[in-house]
Tab-separated table of C-alpha atoms in Angstrom:
chain	number	residue	atom	x	y	z
A	1	MET	CA	108.119	98.940	113.131
A	2	SER	CA	109.121	102.479	111.371
A	3	ALA	CA	106.585	103.052	108.788
A	4	THR	CA	108.630	106.024	107.946
A	5	ARG	CA	112.561	103.866	107.253
A	6	TYR	CA	113.296	102.538	104.210
A	7	THR	CA	117.164	101.296	103.722
A	8	TYR	CA	119.190	100.239	100.904
A	9	LEU	CA	122.718	99.720	99.691
A	10	GLY	CA	125.367	102.259	100.611
A	11	PRO	CA	126.749	103.981	101.053
A	12	GLU	CA	125.027	107.126	99.239
A	13	GLY	CA	125.005	107.420	95.749
A	14	THR	CA	124.865	104.286	94.622
A	15	PHE	CA	122.840	102.773	91.697
A	16	THR	CA	120.074	101.982	94.323
A	17	GLU	CA	119.681	105.503	96.183
A	18	ALA	CA	119.308	106.530	92.370
A	19	ALA	CA	116.546	104.083	92.364
A	20	LEU	CA	115.070	104.494	95.224
A	21	ARG	CA	114.019	107.805	94.646
A	22	THR	CA	112.436	106.945	91.885
A	23	LEU	CA	108.876	106.107	94.088
A	24	PRO	CA	106.716	108.729	95.793
A	25	GLU	CA	106.948	107.701	98.389
A	26	ALA	CA	110.570	108.183	99.118
A	27	ALA	CA	110.397	111.903	99.317
A	28	THR	CA	108.567	111.351	103.212
A	29	ARG	CA	110.776	108.196	103.632
A	30	GLU	CA	113.562	108.691	106.026
A	31	LEU	CA	116.068	106.440	103.550
A	32	VAL	CA	119.385	105.463	105.446
A	33	PRO	CA	121.874	103.635	103.264
A	34	MET	CA	123.547	100.084	104.398
A	35	VAL	CA	126.814	98.466	105.081
A	36	SER	CA	125.415	94.805	102.977
A	37	VAL	CA	122.330	94.252	101.881
A	38	PRO	CA	121.655	91.581	103.876
A	39	ALA	CA	122.684	94.106	106.156
A	40	ALA	CA	119.439	96.581	104.609
A	41	LEU	CA	117.351	93.431	104.561
A	42	ASP	CA	117.686	92.010	108.140
A	43	ALA	CA	116.838	96.358	109.227
A	44	VAL	CA	113.801	95.069	107.337
A	45	ARG	CA	113.975	91.575	109.990
A	46	GLY	CA	114.748	93.463	112.388
A	47	SER	CA	111.774	95.983	112.349
A	48	GLU	CA	114.306	99.042	112.014
A	49	ALA	CA	112.605	99.278	108.479
A	50	ALA	CA	108.858	99.163	106.621
A	51	GLY	CA	111.000	98.416	103.468
A	52	ALA	CA	114.855	97.945	101.501
A	53	LEU	CA	115.723	97.974	98.267
A	54	VAL	CA	118.241	95.971	97.159
A	55	PRO	CA	119.222	95.543	93.211
A	56	ILE	CA	118.329	91.189	92.090
A	57	GLU	CA	118.899	91.045	88.774
A	58	ASN	CA	121.074	93.201	85.948
A	59	SER	CA	120.663	92.756	82.466
A	60	VAL	CA	124.014	92.092	81.656
A	61	GLU	CA	125.291	89.607	84.610
A	62	GLY	CA	122.067	88.746	85.165
A	63	GLY	CA	120.749	88.272	89.218
A	64	VAL	CA	122.714	89.673	92.549
A	65	THR	CA	123.966	86.313	94.037
A	66	ALA	CA	123.469	88.191	97.326
A	67	THR	CA	119.758	89.395	97.294
A	68	LEU	CA	118.775	85.823	96.028
A	69	ASP	CA	120.621	84.198	99.001
A	70	GLU	CA	119.158	86.257	101.639
A	71	LEU	CA	115.116	86.231	100.258
A	72	ALA	CA	115.397	82.011	99.613
A	73	LYS	CA	117.071	81.855	103.521
A	74	GLY	CA	115.792	83.464	107.426
A	75	GLU	CA	112.509	85.263	108.294
A	76	PRO	CA	110.620	85.415	105.030
A	77	LEU	CA	110.659	88.265	103.308
A	78	MET	CA	108.243	89.255	100.465
A	79	ILE	CA	108.646	91.546	97.215
A	80	TYR	CA	106.141	94.631	97.003
A	81	ARG	CA	107.729	96.657	94.317
A	82	GLU	CA	110.498	97.082	91.469
A	83	VAL	CA	112.313	99.436	89.328
A	84	VAL	CA	114.402	98.797	86.454
A	85	LEU	CA	117.900	101.650	86.301
A	86	PRO	CA	119.180	101.827	82.807
A	87	ILE	CA	122.966	102.012	83.818
A	88	ALA	CA	126.263	103.297	81.946
A	89	PHE	CA	129.260	104.321	84.256
A	90	ALA	CA	131.745	106.909	85.121
A	91	LEU	CA	134.823	106.732	85.782
A	92	LEU	CA	135.145	109.739	89.013
A	93	VAL	CA	139.124	111.060	90.106
A	94	ARG	CA	140.893	112.651	91.804
A	95	PRO	CA	139.879	116.576	90.291
A	96	GLY	CA	143.716	115.879	88.390
A	97	THR	CA	143.716	112.415	87.461
A	98	ALA	CA	144.510	112.002	83.931
A	99	LEU	CA	143.709	108.603	81.883
A	100	LYS	CA	147.354	108.106	82.564
A	101	ASP	CA	148.085	108.303	86.120
A	102	ILE	CA	145.241	105.390	86.815
A	103	LYS	CA	147.083	101.892	87.854
A	104	THR	CA	143.800	101.098	89.950
A	105	VAL	CA	140.600	101.302	89.432
A	106	THR	CA	137.809	100.061	91.641
A	107	GLY	CA	134.403	99.545	91.361
A	108	HIS	CA	130.724	96.027	92.714
A	109	PRO	CA	132.185	93.473	91.335
A	110	VAL	CA	128.744	92.988	89.222
A	111	ALA	CA	130.000	96.140	87.521
A	112	GLN	CA	133.069	94.383	86.526
A	113	PRO	CA	131.361	92.826	83.552
A	114	GLN	CA	130.029	95.749	82.510
A	115	VAL	CA	132.852	97.759	81.721
A	116	ARG	CA	135.114	94.891	81.199
A	117	ASN	CA	135.187	95.374	77.349
A	118	TRP	CA	135.745	99.250	78.269
A	119	LEU	CA	138.285	98.225	80.198
A	120	GLY	CA	140.467	95.916	77.948
A	121	THR	CA	140.729	98.660	75.554
A	122	ASN	CA	141.300	101.845	77.562
A	123	LEU	CA	143.572	100.562	80.795
A	124	PRO	CA	144.388	97.754	79.650
A	125	ASN	CA	147.162	97.318	82.582
A	126	THR	CA	145.145	98.741	85.365
A	127	VAL	CA	144.145	96.113	88.226
A	128	TRP	CA	140.746	96.429	89.007
A	129	GLU	CA	139.795	96.001	92.997
A	130	SER	CA	135.793	94.468	93.806
A	131	ALA	CA	133.713	97.329	95.991
A	132	ALA	CA	131.454	96.899	98.909
A	133	SER	CA	129.161	99.008	96.005
A	134	ASN	CA	129.695	101.694	93.096
A	135	ALA	CA	129.412	104.066	95.676
A	136	ASP	CA	131.908	103.224	98.556
A	137	GLY	CA	134.885	102.402	95.470
A	138	ALA	CA	134.102	106.637	94.586
A	139	ARG	CA	134.522	106.766	98.984
A	140	LEU	CA	137.883	104.280	98.510
A	141	VAL	CA	138.783	106.673	96.200
A	142	GLN	CA	138.359	110.231	97.778
A	143	GLU	CA	140.702	108.511	100.493
A	144	GLY	CA	143.650	106.960	98.525
A	145	ARG	CA	143.474	103.405	98.168
A	146	TYR	CA	142.665	103.379	94.392
A	147	ASP	CA	143.134	105.517	91.587
A	148	ALA	CA	139.995	105.243	89.838
A	149	ALA	CA	136.403	104.009	90.409
A	150	PHE	CA	133.540	103.022	88.118
A	151	ALA	CA	130.082	104.598	89.923
A	152	GLY	CA	127.127	106.349	89.068
A	153	GLU	CA	128.657	110.126	87.605
A	154	PHE	CA	125.728	111.606	90.019
A	155	ALA	CA	127.855	109.943	93.000
A	156	ALA	CA	130.961	112.878	92.293
A	157	ALA	CA	130.170	115.217	93.423
A	158	THR	CA	129.146	113.352	96.469
A	159	TYR	CA	132.963	111.792	96.910
A	160	GLY	CA	134.489	115.572	96.005
A	161	LEU	CA	135.651	113.490	92.619
A	162	GLU	CA	135.304	114.701	88.827
A	163	PRO	CA	133.594	111.528	86.363
A	164	LEU	CA	136.904	112.176	83.710
A	165	VAL	CA	134.766	109.402	81.495
A	166	THR	CA	131.111	109.624	81.323
A	167	GLU	CA	128.893	106.756	80.587
A	168	ILE	CA	130.314	103.734	80.056
A	169	HIS	CA	128.632	100.136	79.081
A	170	ASP	CA	129.863	97.382	77.120
A	171	ALA	CA	125.960	97.026	76.547
A	172	ALA	CA	124.273	99.192	75.396
A	173	ASN	CA	120.799	99.445	77.521
A	174	ALA	CA	121.916	97.949	79.993
A	175	GLU	CA	119.411	98.088	82.999
A	176	THR	CA	119.735	97.022	86.493
A	177	ARG	CA	116.467	95.982	88.486
A	178	PHE	CA	116.117	96.455	91.873
A	179	VAL	CA	113.369	94.844	94.805
A	180	LEU	CA	111.706	96.578	97.494
A	181	VAL	CA	110.646	94.807	100.297
A	182	GLY	CA	108.765	93.855	103.338
A	183	ARG	CA	107.472	92.184	105.967
A	184	PRO	CA	105.506	90.210	104.749
A	185	ALA	CA	101.242	90.644	104.713
A	186	ARG	CA	98.584	90.493	101.385
A	187	PRO	CA	100.141	91.116	98.313
A	188	ALA	CA	97.467	94.709	96.713
A	189	ALA	CA	95.270	93.214	94.521
A	190	PRO	CA	96.173	92.598	90.507
A	191	THR	CA	97.211	94.763	87.985
A	192	GLY	CA	97.107	92.332	85.238
A	193	ALA	CA	100.269	92.798	84.417
A	194	ASP	CA	102.304	91.661	87.383
A	195	LYS	CA	104.826	88.986	88.395
A	196	THR	CA	104.979	86.570	90.636
A	197	SER	CA	108.269	85.097	92.213
A	198	VAL	CA	109.521	81.878	94.217
A	199	VAL	CA	111.772	80.000	95.917
A	200	ILE	CA	111.553	76.421	94.721
A	201	TRP	CA	113.592	73.241	96.581
A	202	LEU	CA	113.588	70.375	94.587
A	203	GLY	CA	112.418	66.586	96.583
A	204	ASP	CA	114.811	64.842	95.488
A	205	ASP	CA	117.516	64.093	92.230
A	206	HIS	CA	116.004	61.736	89.513
A	207	PRO	CA	115.681	62.360	85.872
A	208	GLY	CA	113.130	65.354	85.051
A	209	ALA	CA	112.943	66.646	89.112
A	210	LEU	CA	113.177	69.264	86.934
A	211	LEU	CA	111.284	69.067	84.484
A	212	GLU	CA	108.243	68.446	87.082
A	213	LEU	CA	108.138	71.552	88.448
A	214	LEU	CA	108.692	73.224	85.362
A	215	GLN	CA	105.345	71.652	83.961
A	216	GLU	CA	103.262	73.140	87.191
A	217	PHE	CA	104.048	76.266	85.094
A	218	ALA	CA	103.018	74.668	81.108
A	219	VAL	CA	100.638	73.260	81.689
A	220	ARG	CA	98.296	75.749	82.602
A	221	GLY	CA	99.906	78.748	80.524
A	222	VAL	CA	102.710	80.549	83.186
A	223	ASN	CA	105.619	81.456	81.355
A	224	LEU	CA	108.241	81.670	83.384
A	225	MET	CA	110.568	85.648	82.662
A	226	ARG	CA	113.478	84.111	85.133
A	227	ILE	CA	115.057	81.089	86.292
A	228	GLU	CA	118.642	81.395	88.929
A	229	SER	CA	119.924	77.703	90.480
A	230	ARG	CA	121.911	79.280	93.569
A	231	PRO	CA	123.202	75.858	96.081
A	232	THR	CA	121.271	74.762	99.823
A	233	GLY	CA	124.313	75.162	101.092
A	234	GLN	CA	124.418	71.781	101.830
A	235	GLY	CA	126.477	69.739	99.889
A	236	ILE	CA	127.360	69.640	95.840
A	237	GLY	CA	124.653	69.444	93.672
A	238	ASN	CA	122.244	70.203	96.285
A	239	TYR	CA	120.531	73.732	94.484
A	240	CYS	CA	116.723	75.437	95.034
A	241	PHE	CA	115.704	77.589	91.696
A	242	SER	CA	114.719	81.207	92.626
A	243	VAL	CA	111.744	81.463	89.762
A	244	ASP	CA	109.803	85.233	88.757
A	245	ALA	CA	106.525	83.776	86.474
A	246	GLU	CA	104.313	86.134	84.221
A	247	GLY	CA	100.296	87.126	86.435
A	248	HIS	CA	99.703	87.097	90.515
A	249	ILE	CA	99.178	85.011	93.512
A	250	THR	CA	95.257	85.895	92.062
A	251	ASP	CA	95.243	84.759	88.586
A	252	ARG	CA	94.009	81.122	88.423
A	253	ARG	CA	96.573	79.508	85.660
A	254	VAL	CA	99.407	81.205	88.969
A	255	GLY	CA	98.042	79.490	92.197
A	256	GLU	CA	96.728	76.865	90.694
A	257	ALA	CA	100.562	77.100	89.147
A	258	LEU	CA	101.892	76.811	93.131
A	259	MET	CA	99.666	74.733	94.819
A	260	GLY	CA	101.177	71.836	91.852
A	261	LEU	CA	103.475	72.984	93.532
A	262	LYS	CA	104.084	72.381	97.043
A	263	ARG	CA	102.228	69.356	96.515
A	264	ILE	CA	105.800	68.188	94.562
A	265	SER	CA	107.942	69.946	95.614
A	266	PRO	CA	109.576	69.843	99.918
A	267	GLN	CA	110.228	72.936	100.131
A	268	VAL	CA	108.414	76.515	98.124
A	269	ARG	CA	108.934	80.512	98.541
A	270	PHE	CA	106.199	82.740	97.863
A	271	LEU	CA	108.160	85.814	97.321
A	272	GLY	CA	105.323	87.999	96.042
A	273	SER	CA	103.249	88.985	93.379
A	274	TYR	CA	103.480	93.291	91.931
A	275	PRO	CA	103.224	95.430	89.020
A	276	ARG	CA	105.901	94.975	86.483
A	277	ALA	CA	108.520	98.055	85.725
A	278	GLY	CA	107.378	100.043	83.573
A	279	VAL	CA	105.168	97.706	81.555
A	280	ALA	CA	101.108	98.960	80.518
A	281	LEU	CA	98.409	96.938	80.502
A	282	LYS	CA	97.670	97.449	76.582
A	283	ASP	CA	101.377	95.445	75.959
A	284	VAL	CA	100.432	92.360	78.319
A	285	ARG	CA	100.567	89.340	76.111
A	286	PRO	CA	97.407	88.174	75.411
A	287	LEU	CA	97.243	85.030	76.869
A	288	ARG	CA	96.964	81.306	75.707
A	289	PRO	CA	94.006	79.837	75.216
A	290	GLY	CA	92.002	77.781	78.085
A	291	THR	CA	94.027	79.434	80.185
A	292	SER	CA	91.958	82.729	81.710
A	293	ASP	CA	90.237	82.220	85.264
A	294	GLY	CA	86.723	82.463	82.617
A	295	ASP	CA	88.388	79.614	81.053
A	296	PHE	CA	89.155	77.577	85.049
A	297	SER	CA	85.894	78.579	85.860
A	298	ALA	CA	84.045	76.461	83.598
A	299	ALA	CA	85.950	74.160	83.450
A	300	SER	CA	85.365	73.470	87.364
A	301	ASP	CA	82.171	74.349	86.827
A	302	TRP	CA	82.209	71.250	84.137
A	303	LEU	CA	83.683	68.896	86.009
A	304	ALA	CA	80.960	70.067	89.157
A	305	ARG	CA	78.178	68.121	87.008
A	306	CYS	CA	79.766	65.439	85.659
A	307	GLN	CA	79.660	64.405	90.034
A	308	ASP	CA	76.812	65.390	90.151
A	309	GLY	CA	75.817	63.400	86.516
A	310	ARG	CA	74.472	66.748	85.180
A	311	PHE	CA	76.162	66.274	82.523
């Protein structure tokens, strides 16, 4: 495996590249753009790269389905880091293009809901065509395929374009979350401000089936930060659930919740325990009474004493 190569959703000039370059180690890695999320992750699976940075969640549009589905199937991969990047778009055009000249626009499908209102107000008669990434949309504008692209302002110079309008976003404080994915290994030590990601499959469809899975977290005081259903591809009504939970797999409450899930679910895929981006230890909410590692140890000791007749 190349220990010095990271792949990312390309081409050059994507928000994914901008997010990757915020990691300190990016300065010493070969950063290789790939045409799609599956291609970036397959390079890791095939030992062509040590890691891949891909988008996984947007604060406006929700989960990035290509990433969620790739992590749920195929050879297992693991999340090691996350990056949260504020997102604002620029309308990139070829030099000399005015707003009135724009008849077609392009961008990544996840970008469209983030600029829909602006587009309806300022360019109501334009036709939207999706691109593989926002930067790829900029490339298509450079080639003359479309009149304008929604992308990061930083992509303009790469593709010889001009930012006609900047700071475009329908929702204030829009953010996209990216994850650094590698081959499975021992998770990093807990920091106290961690997140654990898993994919869970339902055993059979019956009333309360999802509730039974969620109770494994609830009864142990594990807070869920995200849960999304994704089709398994095995027919209508067959779903798995992508879940982010507060805590680290080495925390007793999290570890026991995962063991509980493993007992009742036909398949549980562990995707990693890793530090939460931008969250300091002082900002982590206090644990509910009875859910700390000390509380679990005390309960285990009590049970042992009962079994020995020492209660």
